[in-house]
Short mmCIF file of C-alpha atoms in Angstrom, two decimals:
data_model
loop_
_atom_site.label_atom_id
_atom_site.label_comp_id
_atom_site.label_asym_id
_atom_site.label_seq_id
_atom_site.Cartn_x
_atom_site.Cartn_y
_atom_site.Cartn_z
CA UNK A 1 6.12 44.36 0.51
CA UNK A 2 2.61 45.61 1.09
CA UNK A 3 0.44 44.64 3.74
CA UNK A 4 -1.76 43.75 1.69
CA UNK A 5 0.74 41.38 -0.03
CA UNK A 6 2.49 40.22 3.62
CA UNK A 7 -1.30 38.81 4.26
CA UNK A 8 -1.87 37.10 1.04
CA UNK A 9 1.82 35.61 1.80
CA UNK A 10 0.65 34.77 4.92
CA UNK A 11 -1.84 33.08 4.01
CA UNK A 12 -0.30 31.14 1.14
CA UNK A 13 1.52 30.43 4.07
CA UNK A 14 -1.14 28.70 5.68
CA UNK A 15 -2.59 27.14 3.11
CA UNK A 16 -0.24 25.39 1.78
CA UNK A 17 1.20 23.96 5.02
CA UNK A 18 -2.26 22.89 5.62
CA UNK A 19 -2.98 20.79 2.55
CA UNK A 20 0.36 19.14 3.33
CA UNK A 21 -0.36 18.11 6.95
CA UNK A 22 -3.59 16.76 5.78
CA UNK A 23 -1.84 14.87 3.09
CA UNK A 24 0.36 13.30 5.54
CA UNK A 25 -2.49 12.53 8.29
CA UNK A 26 -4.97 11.17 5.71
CA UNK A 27 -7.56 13.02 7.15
CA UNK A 28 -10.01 15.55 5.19
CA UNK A 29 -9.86 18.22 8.10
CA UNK A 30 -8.02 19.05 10.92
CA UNK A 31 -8.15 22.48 13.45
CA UNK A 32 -5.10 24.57 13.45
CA UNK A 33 -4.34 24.13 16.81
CA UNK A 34 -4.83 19.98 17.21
CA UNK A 35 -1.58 18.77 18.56
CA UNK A 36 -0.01 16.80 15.89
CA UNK A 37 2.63 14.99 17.75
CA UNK A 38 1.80 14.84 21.20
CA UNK A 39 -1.67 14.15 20.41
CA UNK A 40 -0.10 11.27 18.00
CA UNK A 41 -1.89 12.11 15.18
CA UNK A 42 1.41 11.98 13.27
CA UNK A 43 4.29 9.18 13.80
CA UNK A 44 7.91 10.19 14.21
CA UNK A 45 8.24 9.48 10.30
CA UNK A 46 5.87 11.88 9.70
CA UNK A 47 7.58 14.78 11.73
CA UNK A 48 10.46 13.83 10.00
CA UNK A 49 8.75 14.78 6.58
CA UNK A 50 7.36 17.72 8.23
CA UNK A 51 11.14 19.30 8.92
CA UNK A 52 12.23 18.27 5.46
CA UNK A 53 8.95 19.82 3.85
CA UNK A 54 9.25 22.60 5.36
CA UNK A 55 12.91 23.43 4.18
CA UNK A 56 12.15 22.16 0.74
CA UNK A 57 8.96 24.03 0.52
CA UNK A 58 9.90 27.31 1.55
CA UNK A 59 13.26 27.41 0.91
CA UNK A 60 14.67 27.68 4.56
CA UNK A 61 16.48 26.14 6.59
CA UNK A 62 15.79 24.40 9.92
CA UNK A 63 18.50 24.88 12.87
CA UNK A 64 18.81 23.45 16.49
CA UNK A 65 17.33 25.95 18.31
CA UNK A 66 13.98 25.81 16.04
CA UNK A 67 13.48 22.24 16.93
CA UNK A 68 10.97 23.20 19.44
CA UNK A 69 7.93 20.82 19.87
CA UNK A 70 5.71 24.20 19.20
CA UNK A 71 6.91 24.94 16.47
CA UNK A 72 5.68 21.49 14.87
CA UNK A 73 3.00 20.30 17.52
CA UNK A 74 0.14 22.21 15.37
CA UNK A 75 -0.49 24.31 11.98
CA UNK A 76 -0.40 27.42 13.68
CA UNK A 77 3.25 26.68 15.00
CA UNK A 78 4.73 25.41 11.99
CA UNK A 79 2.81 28.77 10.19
CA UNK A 80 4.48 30.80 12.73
CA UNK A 81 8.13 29.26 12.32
CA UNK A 82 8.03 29.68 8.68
CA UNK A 83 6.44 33.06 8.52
CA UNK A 84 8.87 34.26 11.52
CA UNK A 85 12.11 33.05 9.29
CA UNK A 86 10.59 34.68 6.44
CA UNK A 87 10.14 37.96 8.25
CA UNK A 88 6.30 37.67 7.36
CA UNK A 89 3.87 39.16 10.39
CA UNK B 1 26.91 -11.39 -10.38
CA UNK B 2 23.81 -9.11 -11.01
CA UNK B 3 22.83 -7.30 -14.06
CA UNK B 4 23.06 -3.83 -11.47
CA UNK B 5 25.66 -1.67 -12.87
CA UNK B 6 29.35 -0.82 -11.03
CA UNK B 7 28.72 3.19 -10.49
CA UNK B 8 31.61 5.05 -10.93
CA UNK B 9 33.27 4.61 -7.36
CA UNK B 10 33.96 7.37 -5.04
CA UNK B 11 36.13 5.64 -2.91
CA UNK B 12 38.49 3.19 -2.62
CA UNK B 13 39.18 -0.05 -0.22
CA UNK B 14 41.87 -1.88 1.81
CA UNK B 15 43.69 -3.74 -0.42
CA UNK B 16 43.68 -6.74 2.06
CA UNK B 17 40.10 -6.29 3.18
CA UNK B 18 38.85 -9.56 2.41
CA UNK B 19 41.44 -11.45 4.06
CA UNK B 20 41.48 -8.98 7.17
CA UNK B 21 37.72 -9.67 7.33
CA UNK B 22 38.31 -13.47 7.62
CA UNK B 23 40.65 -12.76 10.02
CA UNK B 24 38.02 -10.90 12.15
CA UNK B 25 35.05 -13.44 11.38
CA UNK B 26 37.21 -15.92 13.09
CA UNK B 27 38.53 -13.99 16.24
CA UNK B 28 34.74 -12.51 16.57
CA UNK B 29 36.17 -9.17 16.70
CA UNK B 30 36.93 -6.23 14.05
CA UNK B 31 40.37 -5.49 15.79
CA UNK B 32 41.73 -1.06 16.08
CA UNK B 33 44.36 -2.03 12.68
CA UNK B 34 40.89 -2.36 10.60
CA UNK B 35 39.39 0.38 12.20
CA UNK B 36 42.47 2.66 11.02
CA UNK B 37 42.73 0.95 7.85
CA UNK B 38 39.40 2.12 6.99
CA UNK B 39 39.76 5.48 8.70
CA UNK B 40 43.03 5.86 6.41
CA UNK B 41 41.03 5.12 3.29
CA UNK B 42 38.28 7.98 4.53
CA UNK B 43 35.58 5.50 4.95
CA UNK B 44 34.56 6.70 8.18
CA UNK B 45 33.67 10.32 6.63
CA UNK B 46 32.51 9.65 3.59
CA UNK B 47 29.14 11.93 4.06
CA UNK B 48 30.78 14.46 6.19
CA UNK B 49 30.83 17.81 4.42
CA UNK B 50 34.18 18.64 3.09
CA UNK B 51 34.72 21.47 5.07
CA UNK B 52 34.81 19.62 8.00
CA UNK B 53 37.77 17.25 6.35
CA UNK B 54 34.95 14.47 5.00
CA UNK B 55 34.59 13.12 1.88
CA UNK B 56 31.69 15.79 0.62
CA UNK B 57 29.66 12.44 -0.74
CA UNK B 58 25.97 12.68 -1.04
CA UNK B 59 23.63 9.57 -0.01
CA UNK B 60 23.41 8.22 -3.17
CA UNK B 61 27.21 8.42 -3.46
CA UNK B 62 27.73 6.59 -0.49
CA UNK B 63 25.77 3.99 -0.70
CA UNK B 64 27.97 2.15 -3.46
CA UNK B 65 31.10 1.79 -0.62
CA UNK B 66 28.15 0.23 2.37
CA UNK B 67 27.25 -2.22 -0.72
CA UNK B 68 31.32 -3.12 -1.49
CA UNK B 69 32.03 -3.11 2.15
CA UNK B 70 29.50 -5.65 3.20
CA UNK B 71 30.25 -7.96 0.71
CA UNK B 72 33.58 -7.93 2.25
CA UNK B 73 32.55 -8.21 5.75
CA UNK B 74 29.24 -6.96 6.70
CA UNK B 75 30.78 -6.16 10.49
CA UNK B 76 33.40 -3.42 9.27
CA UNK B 77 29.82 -2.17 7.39
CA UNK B 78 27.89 -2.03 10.33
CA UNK B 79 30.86 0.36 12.18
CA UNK B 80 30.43 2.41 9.30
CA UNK B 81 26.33 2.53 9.82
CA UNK B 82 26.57 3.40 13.19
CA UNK B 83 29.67 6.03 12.40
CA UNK B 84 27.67 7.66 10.15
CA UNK B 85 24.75 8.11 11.63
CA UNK B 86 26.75 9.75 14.59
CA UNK B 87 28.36 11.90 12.14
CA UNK B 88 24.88 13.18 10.40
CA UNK B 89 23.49 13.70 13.98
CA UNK B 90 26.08 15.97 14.52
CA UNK B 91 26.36 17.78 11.74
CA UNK B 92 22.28 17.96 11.47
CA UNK B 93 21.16 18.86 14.79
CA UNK B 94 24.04 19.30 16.74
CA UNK B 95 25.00 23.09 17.83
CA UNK B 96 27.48 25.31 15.86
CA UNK B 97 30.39 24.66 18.50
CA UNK B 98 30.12 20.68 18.73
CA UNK B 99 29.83 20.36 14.72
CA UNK B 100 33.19 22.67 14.71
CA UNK B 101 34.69 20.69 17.48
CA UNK B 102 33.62 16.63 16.65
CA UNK B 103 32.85 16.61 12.69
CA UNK B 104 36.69 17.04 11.40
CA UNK B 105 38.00 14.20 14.27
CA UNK B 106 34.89 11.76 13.43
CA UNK B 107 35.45 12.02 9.72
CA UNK B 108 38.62 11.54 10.28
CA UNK B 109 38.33 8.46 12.40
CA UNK B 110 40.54 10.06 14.91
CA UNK B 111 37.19 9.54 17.25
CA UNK B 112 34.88 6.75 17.39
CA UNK B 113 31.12 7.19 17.49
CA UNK B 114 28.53 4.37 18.61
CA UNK B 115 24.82 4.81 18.53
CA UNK B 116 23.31 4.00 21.32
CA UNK B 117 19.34 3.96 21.47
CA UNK B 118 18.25 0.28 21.93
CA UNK B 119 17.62 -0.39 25.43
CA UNK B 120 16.62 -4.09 26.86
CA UNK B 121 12.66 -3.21 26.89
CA UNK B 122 13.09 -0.52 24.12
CA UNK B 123 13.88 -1.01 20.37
CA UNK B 124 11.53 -0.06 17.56
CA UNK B 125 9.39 1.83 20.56
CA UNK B 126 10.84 4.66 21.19
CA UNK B 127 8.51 6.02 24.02
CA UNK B 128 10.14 2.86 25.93
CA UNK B 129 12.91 4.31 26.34
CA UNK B 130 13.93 4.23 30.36
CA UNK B 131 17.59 6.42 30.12
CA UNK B 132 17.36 9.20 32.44
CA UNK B 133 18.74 12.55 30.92
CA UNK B 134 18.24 14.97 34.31
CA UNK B 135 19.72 18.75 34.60
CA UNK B 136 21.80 19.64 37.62
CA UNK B 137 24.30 22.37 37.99
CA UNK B 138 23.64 23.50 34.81
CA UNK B 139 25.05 20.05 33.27
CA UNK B 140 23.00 16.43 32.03
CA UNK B 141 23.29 13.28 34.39
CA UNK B 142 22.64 10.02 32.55
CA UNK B 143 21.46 7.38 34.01
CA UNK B 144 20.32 3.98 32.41
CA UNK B 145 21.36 1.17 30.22
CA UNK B 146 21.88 0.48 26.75
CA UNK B 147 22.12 -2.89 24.79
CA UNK B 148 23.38 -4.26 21.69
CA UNK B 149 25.32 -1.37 21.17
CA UNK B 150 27.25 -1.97 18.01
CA UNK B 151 31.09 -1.57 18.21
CA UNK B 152 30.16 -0.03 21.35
CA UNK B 153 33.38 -1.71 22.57
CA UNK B 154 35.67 0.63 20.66
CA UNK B 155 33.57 3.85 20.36
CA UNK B 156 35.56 7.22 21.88
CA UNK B 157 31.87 8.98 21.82
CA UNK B 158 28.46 7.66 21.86
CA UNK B 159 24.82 9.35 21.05
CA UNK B 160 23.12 8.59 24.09
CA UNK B 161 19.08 8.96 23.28
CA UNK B 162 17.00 8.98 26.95
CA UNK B 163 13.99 11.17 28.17
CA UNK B 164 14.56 14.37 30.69
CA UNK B 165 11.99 16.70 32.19
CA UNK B 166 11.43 18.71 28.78
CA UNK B 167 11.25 15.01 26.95
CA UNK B 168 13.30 12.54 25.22
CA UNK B 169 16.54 13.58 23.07
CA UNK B 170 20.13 13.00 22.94
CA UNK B 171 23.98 13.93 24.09
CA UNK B 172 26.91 12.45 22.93
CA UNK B 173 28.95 10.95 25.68
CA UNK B 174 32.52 10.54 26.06
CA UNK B 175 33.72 6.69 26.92
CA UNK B 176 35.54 6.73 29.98
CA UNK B 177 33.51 9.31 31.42
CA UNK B 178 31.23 7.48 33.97
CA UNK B 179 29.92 5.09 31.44
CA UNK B 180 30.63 1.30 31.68
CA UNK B 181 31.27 -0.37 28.57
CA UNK B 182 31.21 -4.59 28.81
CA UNK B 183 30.98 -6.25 25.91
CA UNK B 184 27.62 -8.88 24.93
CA UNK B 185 27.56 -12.36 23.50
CA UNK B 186 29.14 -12.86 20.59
CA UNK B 187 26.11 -12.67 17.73
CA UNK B 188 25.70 -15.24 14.67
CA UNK B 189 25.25 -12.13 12.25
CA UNK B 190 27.55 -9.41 12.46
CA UNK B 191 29.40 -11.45 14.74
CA UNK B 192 33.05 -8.93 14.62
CA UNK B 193 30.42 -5.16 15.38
CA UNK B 194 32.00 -5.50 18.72
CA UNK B 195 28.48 -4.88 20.75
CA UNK B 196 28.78 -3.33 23.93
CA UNK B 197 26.56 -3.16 26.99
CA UNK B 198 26.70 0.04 28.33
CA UNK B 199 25.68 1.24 31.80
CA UNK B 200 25.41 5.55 32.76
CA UNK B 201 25.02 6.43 36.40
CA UNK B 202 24.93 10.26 36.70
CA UNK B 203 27.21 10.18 33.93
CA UNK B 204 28.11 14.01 33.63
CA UNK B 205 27.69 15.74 29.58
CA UNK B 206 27.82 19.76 29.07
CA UNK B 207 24.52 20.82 27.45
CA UNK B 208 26.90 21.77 24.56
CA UNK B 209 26.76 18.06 24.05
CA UNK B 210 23.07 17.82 23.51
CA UNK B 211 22.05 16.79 19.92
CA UNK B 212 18.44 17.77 19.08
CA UNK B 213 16.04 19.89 21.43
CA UNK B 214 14.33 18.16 24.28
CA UNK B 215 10.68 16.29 23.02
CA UNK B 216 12.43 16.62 19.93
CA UNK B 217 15.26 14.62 19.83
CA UNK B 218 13.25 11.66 20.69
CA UNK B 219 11.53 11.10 18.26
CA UNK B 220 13.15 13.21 15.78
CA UNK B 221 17.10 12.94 15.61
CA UNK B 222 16.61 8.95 16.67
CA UNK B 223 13.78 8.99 13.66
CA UNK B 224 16.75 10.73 11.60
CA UNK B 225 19.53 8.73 12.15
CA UNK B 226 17.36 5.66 11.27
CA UNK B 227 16.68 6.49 8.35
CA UNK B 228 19.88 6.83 7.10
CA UNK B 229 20.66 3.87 9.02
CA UNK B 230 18.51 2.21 7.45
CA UNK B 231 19.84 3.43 4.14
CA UNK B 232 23.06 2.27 5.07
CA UNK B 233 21.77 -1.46 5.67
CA UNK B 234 19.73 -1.51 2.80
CA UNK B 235 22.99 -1.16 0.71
CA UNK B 236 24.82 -3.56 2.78
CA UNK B 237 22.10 -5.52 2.31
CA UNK B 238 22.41 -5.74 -1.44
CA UNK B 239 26.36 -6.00 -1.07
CA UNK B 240 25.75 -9.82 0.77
CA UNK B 241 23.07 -10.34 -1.89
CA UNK B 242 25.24 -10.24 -4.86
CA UNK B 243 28.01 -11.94 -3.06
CA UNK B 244 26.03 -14.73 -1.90
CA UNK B 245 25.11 -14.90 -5.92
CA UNK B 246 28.94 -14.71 -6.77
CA UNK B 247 29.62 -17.57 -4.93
CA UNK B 248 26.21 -19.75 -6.27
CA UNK B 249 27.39 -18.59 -9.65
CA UNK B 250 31.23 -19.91 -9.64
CA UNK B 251 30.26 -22.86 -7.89
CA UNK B 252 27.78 -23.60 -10.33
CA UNK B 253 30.41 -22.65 -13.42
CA UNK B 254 32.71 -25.15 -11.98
CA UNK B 255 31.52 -27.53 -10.31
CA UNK B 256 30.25 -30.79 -12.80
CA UNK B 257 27.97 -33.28 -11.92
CA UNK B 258 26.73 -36.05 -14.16
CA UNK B 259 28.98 -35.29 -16.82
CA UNK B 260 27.52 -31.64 -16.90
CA UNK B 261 28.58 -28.00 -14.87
CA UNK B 262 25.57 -27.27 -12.27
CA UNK B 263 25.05 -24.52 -14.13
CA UNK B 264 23.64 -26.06 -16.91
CA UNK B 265 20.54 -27.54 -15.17
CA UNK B 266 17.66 -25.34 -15.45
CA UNK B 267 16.28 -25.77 -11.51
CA UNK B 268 19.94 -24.14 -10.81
CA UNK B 269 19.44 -21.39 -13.13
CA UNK B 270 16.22 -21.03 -12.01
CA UNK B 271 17.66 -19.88 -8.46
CA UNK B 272 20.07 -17.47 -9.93
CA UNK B 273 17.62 -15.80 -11.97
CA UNK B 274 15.12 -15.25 -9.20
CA UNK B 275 18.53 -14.41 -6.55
CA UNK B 276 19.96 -11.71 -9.26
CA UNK B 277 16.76 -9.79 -10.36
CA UNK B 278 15.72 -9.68 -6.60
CA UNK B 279 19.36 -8.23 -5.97
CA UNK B 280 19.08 -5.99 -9.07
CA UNK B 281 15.68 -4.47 -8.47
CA UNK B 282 16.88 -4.01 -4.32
CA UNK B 283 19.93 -1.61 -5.77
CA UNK B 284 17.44 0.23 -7.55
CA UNK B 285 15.34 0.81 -4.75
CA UNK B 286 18.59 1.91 -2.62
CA UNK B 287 20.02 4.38 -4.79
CA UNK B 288 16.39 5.80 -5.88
CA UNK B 289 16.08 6.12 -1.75
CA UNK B 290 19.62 7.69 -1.15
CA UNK B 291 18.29 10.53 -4.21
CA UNK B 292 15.39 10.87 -2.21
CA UNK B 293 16.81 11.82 0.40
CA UNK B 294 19.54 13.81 -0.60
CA UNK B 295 16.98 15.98 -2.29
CA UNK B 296 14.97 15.98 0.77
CA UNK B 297 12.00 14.43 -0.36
CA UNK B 298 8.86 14.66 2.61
CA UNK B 299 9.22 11.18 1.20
CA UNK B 300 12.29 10.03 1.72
CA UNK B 301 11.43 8.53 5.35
CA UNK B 302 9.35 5.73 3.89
CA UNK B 303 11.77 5.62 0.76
CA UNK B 304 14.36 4.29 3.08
CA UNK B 305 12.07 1.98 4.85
CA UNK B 306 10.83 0.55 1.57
CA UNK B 307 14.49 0.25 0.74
CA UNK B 308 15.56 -1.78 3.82
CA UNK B 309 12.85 -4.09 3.75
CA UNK B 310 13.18 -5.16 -0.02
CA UNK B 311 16.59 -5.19 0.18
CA UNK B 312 16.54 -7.18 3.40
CA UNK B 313 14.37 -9.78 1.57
CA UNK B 314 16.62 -9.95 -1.38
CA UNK B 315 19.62 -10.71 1.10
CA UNK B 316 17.76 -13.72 2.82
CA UNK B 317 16.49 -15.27 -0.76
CA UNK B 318 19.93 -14.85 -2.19
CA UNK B 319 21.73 -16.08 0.49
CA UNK B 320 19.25 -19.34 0.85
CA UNK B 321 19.51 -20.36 -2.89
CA UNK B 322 23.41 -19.82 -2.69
CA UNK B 323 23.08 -22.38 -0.10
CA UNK B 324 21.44 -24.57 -2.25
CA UNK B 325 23.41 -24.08 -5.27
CA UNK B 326 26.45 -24.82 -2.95
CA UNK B 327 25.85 -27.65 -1.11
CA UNK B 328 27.04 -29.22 2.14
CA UNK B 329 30.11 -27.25 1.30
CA UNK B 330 28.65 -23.91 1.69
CA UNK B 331 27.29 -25.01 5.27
CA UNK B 332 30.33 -24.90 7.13
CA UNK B 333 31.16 -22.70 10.12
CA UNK B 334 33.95 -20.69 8.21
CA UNK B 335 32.36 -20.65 4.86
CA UNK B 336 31.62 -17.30 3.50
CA UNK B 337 28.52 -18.15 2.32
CA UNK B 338 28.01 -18.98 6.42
CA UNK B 339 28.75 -15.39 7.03
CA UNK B 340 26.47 -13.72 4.21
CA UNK B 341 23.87 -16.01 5.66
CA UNK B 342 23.84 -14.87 8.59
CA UNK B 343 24.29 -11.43 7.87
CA UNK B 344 21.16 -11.43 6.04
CA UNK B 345 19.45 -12.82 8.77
CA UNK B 346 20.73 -10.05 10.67
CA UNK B 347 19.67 -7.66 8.15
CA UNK B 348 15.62 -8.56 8.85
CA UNK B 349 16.20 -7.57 12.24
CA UNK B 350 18.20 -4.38 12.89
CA UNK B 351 17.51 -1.13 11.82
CA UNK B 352 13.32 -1.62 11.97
CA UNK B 353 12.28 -5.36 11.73
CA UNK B 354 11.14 -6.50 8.86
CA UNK B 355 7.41 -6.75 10.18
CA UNK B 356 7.75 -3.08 11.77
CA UNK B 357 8.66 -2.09 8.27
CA UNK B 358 5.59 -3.81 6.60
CA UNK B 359 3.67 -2.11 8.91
CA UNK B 360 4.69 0.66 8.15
CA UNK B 361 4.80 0.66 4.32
CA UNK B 362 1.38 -0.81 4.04
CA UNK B 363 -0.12 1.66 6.26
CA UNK B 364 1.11 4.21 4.16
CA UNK B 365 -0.33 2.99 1.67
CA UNK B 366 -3.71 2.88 2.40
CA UNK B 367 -3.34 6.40 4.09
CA UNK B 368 -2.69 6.94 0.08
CA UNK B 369 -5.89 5.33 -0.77
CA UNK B 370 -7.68 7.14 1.77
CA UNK B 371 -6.07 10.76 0.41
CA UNK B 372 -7.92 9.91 -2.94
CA UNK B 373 -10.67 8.61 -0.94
CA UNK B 374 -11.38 10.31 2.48
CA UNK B 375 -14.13 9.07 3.79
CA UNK B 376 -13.33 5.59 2.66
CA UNK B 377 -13.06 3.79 5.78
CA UNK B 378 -13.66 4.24 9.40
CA UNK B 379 -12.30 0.91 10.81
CA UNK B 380 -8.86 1.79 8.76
CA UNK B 381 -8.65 5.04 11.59
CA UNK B 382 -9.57 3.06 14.33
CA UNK B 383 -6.57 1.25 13.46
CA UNK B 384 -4.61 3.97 12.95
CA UNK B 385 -5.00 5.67 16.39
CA UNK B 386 -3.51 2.25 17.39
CA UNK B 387 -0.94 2.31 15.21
CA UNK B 388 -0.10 6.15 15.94
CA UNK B 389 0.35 4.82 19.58
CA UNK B 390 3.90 3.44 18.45
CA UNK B 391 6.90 4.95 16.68
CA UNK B 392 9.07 3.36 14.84
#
């Protein structure tokens, strides 16, 4: 893969993590780095979702030692969990 | 009975399961035979990947043997509720060498897991929660207290959930380890799940033991567990339903009065018809759930929630019209119907009240509303931040 295709990837990524935080938040915007959980901007259901979506939507799958908070707290830590298991940087 | 289909069944029962369960109902206790009858029959690993010596089932498999089960005796269910949400803990979060190690002896019933998150000031609120996890020596200490811990009294291992210094999350601890196990009042529903109150004083656990990362296992593995718990109940749930409305239906086949069988007056049928489409459309709701969840669905949290509560509500309105339909007969301490009742009762209660689940399910969807919508309404957030405050 290209750079230039590892960035549009990337942001893909991003993007598509985005719309589906939003989706579960209700809300129209949110920064990349709000704290999700620990701000309680999403309920325990909703991190729930977030581990499932992730697997579903990129095809991976989520072990113990990835159940960090950071890697779920914000956008850019879920974007860095599933770019780092798909050997995107 | 319901118009819900018989699914082709992946399992089979005791042959003397209703009579063992009577047995139990009256001694307030499911006794170790029935817990290795059940074990024998695979029961107690019926999700567990085959692999590991479980029955390979998916969700939606499964759920047909909570529904058959509880209409036996909704106590032997609720072991195998609390069993299996042990079991997907471990084999979900737990690490590489505790899956090898626990899985094949839970499935096969050779050990006993409990669940063990309620506390006396903690249920549906996680953040509550006052257990103690605290690292020393390179090992957990528990400290604290948990309630109502169902067929805590026979449990070899139980999923502890308490808070340390990197957050909440939970290790499975061996009985006879440090932790005291006395058992609690006897309960009208459920009355045989052998609840245990269970005290931890710097209990010792290996961090091999710990199931889900710290701030993650609370609320995430308890979150988890519950949902498939509340799969679980949702099934059982529909199990006492339909044989609350086996009983309303035979009585009212047999029994005459005024020259004619109960079951030809229309108020009588009336009850059965609103009992058995209640029942019906509950099963639907279950097994659409369990897919939902084995597929993985960001959905399938709320699925199971939905679930629970309509199947909760279809246990408590077929279990009061049975009573009806039944009479002073069906009112009796050892009727059956007396023990479905109950059950049901149960049922709005345990695994996410019934209100916590409304909550829930309606706030979702407005939040749906609001996604087509967003800028509908600002008092709807306001109540949301609340609302965020609590997990459930």
């Amino acid at each position: 893969m290209t750079d230039i295709q590892q960035t549009a990837t990337y942001n893909q990524v991003r993007t598509r993590i985005r719309e589906h935080v939003l989706a579960l938040v209700g809300l129209p915007d949110i920064a990349d780095d709000q704290p999700l959980i620990t701000d309680h901007v999403m309920d325990s259901i909703a991190a729930v979702q977030m581990v499932a979506f992730v697997e579903g939507a990129f095809g991976l799958q989520v072990e113990d030692e990835d159940l960090e908070l950071r890697h779920f707290d914000t956008i850019d830590g879920l974007v860095g969990l599933v770019t780092g298991k798909l050997g995107l940087r | 009975m319901t118009g819900a289909s018989r699914d082709r069944s992946h399992h089979r029962l005791p042959d003397d399961l209703p009579a063992a369960a009577d047995t139990w109902e009256r001694a307030g206790a499911v006794d170790r035979a029935g817990v290795r009858a059940v074990a024998a029959h695979g029961l107690l690993g019926l999700t567990v990947p085959a692999g590991y010596g479980g029955g390979g089932l998916s969700l939606r498999e499964s759920v047909e043997a909570h529904r058959e089960v509880a209409g036996h005796s909704p106590s032997l269910q609720s072991l195998l509720v609390v069993h299996g949400m042990v079991c997907h803990a471990v084999r979900r979060w737990g690490r590489p060498e505790l899956r090898e190690d626990l899985l094949p002896r839970l499935a096969r019933g050779e050990l006993l897991g409990a669940f063990a998150l309620t506390e006396q000031e903690a249920g549906s609120d996680l953040r509550a929660l006052r257990t103690r996890l605290r690292e020393q020596d390179g090992q957990f200490l528990v400290t604290g207290r948990k309630r109502w811990v169902s067929f805590g009294q026979l449990a070899d291992v139980l999923l502890v959930f308490g808070v340390g210094a990197g957050g909440g999350t939970s290790v499975l601890v061996p009985v006879g380890a440090g932790a005291r196990v006395r058992p609690e009042q006897v309960t009208t529903g459920l009355r045989a799940s052998r609840l245990a109150d269970v005290v931890f004083h710097d209990t010792p656990v290996p961090p091999s033991a710990m199931v889900g990362r710290p701030g993650f296992g609370v609320p995430h593995v308890a979150t988890d567990c519950l949902t498939v718990g509340r799969l679980f109940v949702a099934a059982a749930a529909v199990g006492v339903a339909e044989a609350a409305i086996g009983l309303a239906a035979a009585h009212a086949a047999a029994r005459v009065v005024g020259g004619k069988p109960l079951g030809c007056r229309q108020l009588v049928r009336a009850l059965l018809a609103e009992a058995s489409v209640a029942a019906e459309a509950a099963w639907h709701t279950v097994c659409s759930a369990a897919d939902t969840l084995d597929r993985a669905e960001p959905a399938a949290a709320l699925a199971a929630s939905r679930a629970k509560f309509g199947a909760a509500q279809a246990a408590s309105l077929a279990t009061a019209h049975a009573s009806r339909v039944l009479g002073a007969g069906g009112l009796t301490e050892e009727h059956r119907l007396t023990r479905l009742d109950q059950a049901a009762r149960t049922y709005q209660v345990i695994e996410g009240p019934t209100e916590v689940l409304k909550d829930l399910i309606g706030a979702a969807v407005v939040n749906q509303a609001r996604g087509a919508a967003p800028h509908a309404d600002g008092a709807v957030r306001a109540q949301e931040e609340d609302d965020r405050a609590r997990t459930a």
